[in-house]
mmCIF file of N, CA and C in Angstrom:
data_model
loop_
_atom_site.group_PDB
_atom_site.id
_atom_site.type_symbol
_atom_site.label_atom_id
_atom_site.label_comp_id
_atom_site.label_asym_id
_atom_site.label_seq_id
_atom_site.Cartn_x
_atom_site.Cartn_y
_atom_site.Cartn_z
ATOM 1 N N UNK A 1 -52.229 21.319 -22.339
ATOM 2 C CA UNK A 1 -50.900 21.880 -22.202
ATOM 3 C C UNK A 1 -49.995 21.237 -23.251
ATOM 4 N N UNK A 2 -49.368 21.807 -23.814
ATOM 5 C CA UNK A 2 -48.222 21.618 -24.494
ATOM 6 C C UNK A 2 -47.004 22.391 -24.386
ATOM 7 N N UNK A 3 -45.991 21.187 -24.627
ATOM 8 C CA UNK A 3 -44.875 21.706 -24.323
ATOM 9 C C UNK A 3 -43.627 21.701 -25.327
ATOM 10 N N UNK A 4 -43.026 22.850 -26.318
ATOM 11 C CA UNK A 4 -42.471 22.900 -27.443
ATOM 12 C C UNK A 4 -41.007 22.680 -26.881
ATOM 13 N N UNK A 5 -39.659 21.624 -27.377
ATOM 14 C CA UNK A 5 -38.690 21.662 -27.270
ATOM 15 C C UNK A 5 -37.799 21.968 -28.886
ATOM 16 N N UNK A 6 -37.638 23.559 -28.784
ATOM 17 C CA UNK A 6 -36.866 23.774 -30.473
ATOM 18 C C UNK A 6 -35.807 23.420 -30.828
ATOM 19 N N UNK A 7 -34.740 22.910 -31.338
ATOM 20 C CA UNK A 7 -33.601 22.697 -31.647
ATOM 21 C C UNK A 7 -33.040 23.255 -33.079
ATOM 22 N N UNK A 8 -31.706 23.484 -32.988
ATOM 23 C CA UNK A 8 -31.611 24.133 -33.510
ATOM 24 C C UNK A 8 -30.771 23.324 -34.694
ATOM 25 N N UNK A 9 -30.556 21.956 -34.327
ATOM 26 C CA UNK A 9 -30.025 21.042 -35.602
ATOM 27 C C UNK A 9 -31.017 19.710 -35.117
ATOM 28 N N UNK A 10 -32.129 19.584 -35.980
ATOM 29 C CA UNK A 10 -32.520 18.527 -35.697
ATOM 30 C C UNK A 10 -32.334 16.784 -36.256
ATOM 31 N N UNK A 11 -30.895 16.679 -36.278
ATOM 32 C CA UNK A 11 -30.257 15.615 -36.679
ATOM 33 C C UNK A 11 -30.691 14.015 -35.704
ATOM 34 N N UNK A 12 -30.637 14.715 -34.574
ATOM 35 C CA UNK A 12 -30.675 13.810 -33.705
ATOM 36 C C UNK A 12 -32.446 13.892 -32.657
ATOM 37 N N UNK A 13 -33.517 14.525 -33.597
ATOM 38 C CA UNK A 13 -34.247 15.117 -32.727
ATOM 39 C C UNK A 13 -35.385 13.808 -32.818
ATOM 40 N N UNK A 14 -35.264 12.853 -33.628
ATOM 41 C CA UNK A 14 -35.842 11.603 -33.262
ATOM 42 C C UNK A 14 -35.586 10.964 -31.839
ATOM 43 N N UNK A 15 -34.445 11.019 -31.783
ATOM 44 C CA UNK A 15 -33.640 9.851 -30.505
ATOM 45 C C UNK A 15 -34.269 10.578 -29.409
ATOM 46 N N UNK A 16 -34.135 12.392 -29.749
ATOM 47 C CA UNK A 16 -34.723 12.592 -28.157
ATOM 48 C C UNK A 16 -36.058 12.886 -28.036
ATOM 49 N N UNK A 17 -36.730 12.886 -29.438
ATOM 50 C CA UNK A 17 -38.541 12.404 -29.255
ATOM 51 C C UNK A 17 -38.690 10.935 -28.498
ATOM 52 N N UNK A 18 -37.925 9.927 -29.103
ATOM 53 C CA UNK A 18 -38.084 8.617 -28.232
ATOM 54 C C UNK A 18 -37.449 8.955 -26.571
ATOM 55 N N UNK A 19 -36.430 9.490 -26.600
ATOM 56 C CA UNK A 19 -36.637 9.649 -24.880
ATOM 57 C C UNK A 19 -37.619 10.550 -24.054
ATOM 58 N N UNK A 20 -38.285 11.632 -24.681
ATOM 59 C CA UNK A 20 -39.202 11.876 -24.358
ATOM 60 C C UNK A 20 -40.424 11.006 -24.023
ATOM 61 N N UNK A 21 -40.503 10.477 -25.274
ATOM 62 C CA UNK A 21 -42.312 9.320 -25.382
ATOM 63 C C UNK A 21 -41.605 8.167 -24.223
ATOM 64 N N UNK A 22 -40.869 7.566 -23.996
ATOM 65 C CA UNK A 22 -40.334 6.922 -22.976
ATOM 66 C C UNK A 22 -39.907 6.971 -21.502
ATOM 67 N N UNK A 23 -39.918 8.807 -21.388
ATOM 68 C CA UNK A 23 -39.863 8.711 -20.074
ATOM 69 C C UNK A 23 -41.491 9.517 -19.331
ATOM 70 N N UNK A 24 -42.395 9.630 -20.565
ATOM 71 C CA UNK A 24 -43.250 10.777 -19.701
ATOM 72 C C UNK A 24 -44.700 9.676 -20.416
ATOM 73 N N UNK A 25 -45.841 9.648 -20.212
ATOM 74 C CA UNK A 25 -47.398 9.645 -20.346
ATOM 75 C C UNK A 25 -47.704 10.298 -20.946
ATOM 76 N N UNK A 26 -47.105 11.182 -22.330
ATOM 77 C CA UNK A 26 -46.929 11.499 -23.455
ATOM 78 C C UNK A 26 -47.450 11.730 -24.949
ATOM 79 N N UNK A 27 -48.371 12.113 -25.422
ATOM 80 C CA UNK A 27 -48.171 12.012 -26.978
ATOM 81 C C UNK A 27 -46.681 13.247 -26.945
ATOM 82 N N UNK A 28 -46.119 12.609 -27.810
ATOM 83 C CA UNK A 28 -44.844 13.334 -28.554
ATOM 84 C C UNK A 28 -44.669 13.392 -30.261
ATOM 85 N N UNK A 29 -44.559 14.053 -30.310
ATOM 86 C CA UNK A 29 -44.385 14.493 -32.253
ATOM 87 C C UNK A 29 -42.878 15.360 -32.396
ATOM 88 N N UNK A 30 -42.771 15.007 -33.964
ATOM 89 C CA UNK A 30 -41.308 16.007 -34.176
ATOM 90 C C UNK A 30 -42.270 16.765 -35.599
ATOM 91 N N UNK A 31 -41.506 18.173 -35.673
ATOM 92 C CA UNK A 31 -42.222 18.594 -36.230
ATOM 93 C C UNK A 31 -40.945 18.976 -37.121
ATOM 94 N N UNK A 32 -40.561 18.429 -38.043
ATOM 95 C CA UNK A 32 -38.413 18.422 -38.844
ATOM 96 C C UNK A 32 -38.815 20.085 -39.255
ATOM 97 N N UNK A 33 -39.913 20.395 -40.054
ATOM 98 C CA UNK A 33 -40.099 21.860 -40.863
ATOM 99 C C UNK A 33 -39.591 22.828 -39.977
ATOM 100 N N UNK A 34 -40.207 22.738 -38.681
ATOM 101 C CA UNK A 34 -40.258 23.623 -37.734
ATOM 102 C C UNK A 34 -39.207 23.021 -36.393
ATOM 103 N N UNK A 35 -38.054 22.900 -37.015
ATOM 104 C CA UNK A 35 -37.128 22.304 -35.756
ATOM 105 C C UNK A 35 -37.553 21.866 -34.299
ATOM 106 N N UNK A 36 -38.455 20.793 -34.423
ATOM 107 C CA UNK A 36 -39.248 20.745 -32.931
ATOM 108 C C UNK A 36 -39.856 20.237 -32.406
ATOM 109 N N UNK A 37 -39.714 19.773 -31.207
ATOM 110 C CA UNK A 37 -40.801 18.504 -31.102
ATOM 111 C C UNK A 37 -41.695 18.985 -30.096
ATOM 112 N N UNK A 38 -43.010 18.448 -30.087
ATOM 113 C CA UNK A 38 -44.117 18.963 -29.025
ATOM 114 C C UNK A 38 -44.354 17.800 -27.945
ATOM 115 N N UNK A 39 -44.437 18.056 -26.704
ATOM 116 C CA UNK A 39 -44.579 16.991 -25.919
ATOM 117 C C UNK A 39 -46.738 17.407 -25.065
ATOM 118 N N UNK A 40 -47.523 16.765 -25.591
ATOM 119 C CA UNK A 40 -48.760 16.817 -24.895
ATOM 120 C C UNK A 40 -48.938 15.488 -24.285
ATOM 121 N N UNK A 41 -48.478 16.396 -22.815
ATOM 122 C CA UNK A 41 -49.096 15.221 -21.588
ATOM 123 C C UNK A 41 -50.632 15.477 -21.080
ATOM 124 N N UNK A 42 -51.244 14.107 -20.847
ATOM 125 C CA UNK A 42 -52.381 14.023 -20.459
ATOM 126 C C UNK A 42 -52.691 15.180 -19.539
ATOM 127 N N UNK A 43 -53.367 16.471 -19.212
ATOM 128 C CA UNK A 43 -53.660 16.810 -18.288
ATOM 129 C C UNK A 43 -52.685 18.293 -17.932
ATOM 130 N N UNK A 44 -53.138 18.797 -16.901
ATOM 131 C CA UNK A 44 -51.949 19.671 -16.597
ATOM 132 C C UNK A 44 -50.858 19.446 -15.562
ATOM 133 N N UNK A 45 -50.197 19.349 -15.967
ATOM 134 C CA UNK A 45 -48.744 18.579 -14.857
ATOM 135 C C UNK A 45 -47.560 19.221 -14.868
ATOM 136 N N UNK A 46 -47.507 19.512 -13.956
ATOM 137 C CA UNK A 46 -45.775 20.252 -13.045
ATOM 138 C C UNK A 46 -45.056 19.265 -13.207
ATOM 139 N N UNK A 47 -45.136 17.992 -13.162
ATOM 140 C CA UNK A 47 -44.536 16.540 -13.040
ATOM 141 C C UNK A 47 -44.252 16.616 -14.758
ATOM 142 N N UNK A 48 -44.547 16.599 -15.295
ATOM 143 C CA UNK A 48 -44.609 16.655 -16.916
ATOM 144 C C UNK A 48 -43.277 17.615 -17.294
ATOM 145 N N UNK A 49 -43.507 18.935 -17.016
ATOM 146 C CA UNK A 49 -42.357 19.802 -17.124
ATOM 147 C C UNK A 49 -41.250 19.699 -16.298
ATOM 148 N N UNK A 50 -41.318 19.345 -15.457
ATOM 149 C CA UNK A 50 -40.260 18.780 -14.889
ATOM 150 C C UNK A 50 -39.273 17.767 -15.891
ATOM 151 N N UNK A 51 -40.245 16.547 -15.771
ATOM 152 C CA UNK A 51 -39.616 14.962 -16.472
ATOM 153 C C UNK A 51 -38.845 16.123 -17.703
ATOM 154 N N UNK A 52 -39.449 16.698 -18.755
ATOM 155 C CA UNK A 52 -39.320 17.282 -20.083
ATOM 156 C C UNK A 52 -37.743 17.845 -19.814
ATOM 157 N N UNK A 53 -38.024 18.796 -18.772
ATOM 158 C CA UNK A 53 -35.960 19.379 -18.227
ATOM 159 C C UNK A 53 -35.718 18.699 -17.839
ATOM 160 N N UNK A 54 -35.757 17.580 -17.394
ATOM 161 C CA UNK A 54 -34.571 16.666 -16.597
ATOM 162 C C UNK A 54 -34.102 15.662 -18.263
ATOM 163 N N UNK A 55 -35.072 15.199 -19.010
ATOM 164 C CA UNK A 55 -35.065 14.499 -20.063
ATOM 165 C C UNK A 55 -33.830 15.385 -21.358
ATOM 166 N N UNK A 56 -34.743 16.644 -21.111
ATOM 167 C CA UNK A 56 -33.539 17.432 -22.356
ATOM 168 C C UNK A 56 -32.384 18.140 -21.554
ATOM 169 N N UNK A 57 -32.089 18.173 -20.372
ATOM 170 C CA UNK A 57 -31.065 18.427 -19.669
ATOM 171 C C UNK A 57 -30.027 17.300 -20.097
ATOM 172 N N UNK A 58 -30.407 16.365 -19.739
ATOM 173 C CA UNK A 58 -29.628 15.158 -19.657
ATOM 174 C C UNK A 58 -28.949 14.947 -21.527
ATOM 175 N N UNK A 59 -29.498 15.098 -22.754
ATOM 176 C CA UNK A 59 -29.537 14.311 -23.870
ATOM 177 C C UNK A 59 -28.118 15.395 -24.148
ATOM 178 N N UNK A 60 -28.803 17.202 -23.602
ATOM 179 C CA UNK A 60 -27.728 17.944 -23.917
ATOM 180 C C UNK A 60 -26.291 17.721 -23.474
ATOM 181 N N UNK A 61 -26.279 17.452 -22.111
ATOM 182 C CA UNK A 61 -25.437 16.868 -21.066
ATOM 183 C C UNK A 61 -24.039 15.653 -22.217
ATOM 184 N N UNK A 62 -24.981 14.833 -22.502
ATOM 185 C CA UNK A 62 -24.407 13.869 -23.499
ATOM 186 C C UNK A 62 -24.000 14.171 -24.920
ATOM 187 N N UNK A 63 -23.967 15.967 -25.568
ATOM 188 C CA UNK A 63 -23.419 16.200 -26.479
ATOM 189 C C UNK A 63 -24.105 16.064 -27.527
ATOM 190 N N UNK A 64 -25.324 15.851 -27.388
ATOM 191 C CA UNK A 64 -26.167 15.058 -28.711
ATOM 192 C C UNK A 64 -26.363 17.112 -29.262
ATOM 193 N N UNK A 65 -26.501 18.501 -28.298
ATOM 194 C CA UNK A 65 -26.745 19.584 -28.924
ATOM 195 C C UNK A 65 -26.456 20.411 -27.879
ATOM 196 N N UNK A 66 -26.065 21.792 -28.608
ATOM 197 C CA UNK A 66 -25.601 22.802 -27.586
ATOM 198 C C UNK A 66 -26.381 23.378 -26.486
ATOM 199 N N UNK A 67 -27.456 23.572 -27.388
ATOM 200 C CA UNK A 67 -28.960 24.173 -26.365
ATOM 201 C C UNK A 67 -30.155 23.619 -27.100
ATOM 202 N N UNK A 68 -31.444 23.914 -26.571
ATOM 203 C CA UNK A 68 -32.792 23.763 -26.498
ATOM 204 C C UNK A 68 -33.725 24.349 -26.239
ATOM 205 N N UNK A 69 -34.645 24.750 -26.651
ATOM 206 C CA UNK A 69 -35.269 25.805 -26.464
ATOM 207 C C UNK A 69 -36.599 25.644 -26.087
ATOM 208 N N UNK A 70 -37.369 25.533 -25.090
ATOM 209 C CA UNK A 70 -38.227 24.848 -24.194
ATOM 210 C C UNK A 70 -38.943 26.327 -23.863
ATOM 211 N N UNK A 71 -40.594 25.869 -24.775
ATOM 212 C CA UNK A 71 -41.748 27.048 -24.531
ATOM 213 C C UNK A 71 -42.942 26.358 -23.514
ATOM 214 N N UNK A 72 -43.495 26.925 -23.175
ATOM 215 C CA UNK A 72 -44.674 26.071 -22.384
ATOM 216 C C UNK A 72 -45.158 27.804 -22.296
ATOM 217 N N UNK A 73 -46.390 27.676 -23.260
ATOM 218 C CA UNK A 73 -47.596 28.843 -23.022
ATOM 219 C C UNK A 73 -46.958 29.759 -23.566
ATOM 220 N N UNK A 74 -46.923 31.027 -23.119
ATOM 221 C CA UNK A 74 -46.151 32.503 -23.159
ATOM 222 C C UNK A 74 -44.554 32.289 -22.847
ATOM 223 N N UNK A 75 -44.088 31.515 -22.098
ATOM 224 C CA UNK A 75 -42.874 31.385 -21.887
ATOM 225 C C UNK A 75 -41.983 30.514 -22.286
ATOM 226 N N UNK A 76 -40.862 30.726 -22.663
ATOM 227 C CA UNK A 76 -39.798 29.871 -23.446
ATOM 228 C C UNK A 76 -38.451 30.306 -22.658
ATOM 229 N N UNK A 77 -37.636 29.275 -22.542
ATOM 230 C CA UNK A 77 -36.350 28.907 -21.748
ATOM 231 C C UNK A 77 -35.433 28.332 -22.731
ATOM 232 N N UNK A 78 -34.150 28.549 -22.624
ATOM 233 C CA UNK A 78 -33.052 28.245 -23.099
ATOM 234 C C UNK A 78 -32.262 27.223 -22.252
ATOM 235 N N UNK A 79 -32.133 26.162 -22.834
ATOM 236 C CA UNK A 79 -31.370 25.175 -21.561
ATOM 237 C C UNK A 79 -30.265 24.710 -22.781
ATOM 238 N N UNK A 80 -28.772 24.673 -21.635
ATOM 239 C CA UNK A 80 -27.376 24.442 -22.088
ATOM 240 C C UNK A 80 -26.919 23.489 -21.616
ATOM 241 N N UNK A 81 -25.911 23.001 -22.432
ATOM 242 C CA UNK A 81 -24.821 21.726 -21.716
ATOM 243 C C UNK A 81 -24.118 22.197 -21.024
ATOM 244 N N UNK A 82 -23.780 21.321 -20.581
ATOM 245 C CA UNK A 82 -22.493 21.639 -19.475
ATOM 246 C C UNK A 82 -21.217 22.523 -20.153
ATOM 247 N N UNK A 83 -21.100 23.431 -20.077
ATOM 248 C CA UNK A 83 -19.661 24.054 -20.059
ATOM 249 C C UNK A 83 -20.664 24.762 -21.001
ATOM 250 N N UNK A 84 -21.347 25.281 -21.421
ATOM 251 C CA UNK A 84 -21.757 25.870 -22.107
ATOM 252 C C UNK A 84 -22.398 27.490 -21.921
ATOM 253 N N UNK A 85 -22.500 28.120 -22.926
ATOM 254 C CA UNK A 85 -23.337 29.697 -22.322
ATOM 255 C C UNK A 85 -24.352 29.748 -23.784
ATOM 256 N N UNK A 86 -25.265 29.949 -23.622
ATOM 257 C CA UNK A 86 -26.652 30.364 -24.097
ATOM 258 C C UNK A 86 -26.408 31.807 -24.775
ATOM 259 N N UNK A 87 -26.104 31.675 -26.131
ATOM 260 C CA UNK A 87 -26.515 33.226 -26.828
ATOM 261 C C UNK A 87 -27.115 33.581 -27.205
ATOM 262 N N UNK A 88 -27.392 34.799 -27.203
ATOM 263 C CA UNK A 88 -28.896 35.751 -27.435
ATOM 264 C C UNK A 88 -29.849 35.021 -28.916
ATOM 265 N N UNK A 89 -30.619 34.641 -29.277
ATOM 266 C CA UNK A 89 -30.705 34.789 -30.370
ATOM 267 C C UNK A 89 -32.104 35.652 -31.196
#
């Protein structure tokens, strides 16, 4: 399983690769070409995707970026900061 978090300015997308590799059992990579970092946790884990939204919930929360763009398989999610709205893109 892997799990893609895209951003859309990756200025700050080190700091939240290290909070990623720090809060999960993790290999984590940034991929700068491709705005993005991949999170492969050992195994298949609900616990994994979870930690991953609570981790990039929170970094957005703190202003570090507007949204995030979180794929796992066929499906991809848009997650916002607070006060924020998600546009089409």
């Amino acid at each position: 399983m892997e799990i893609s978090v895209a951003l859309l300015d990756v200025s700050d997308a080190q700091g939240l690769a290290q909070r990623l590799a720090g809060a999960l059992e993790a290999t984590v990579s940034v991929d700068i070409g491709r705005s993005e970092i991949r999170v492969r946790p050992p195994g298949e884990s609900q616990r994994a995707v979870i930690r991953v939204v609570d981790v990039v919930g929170g970094w957005l929360e703190q202003g570090h970026a507007e949204s995030a763009k979180l794929s796992l398989g066929e499906r991809s999610y848009t997650l916002v900061g607070r006060g924020r709205i998600a546009s089409p893109r």
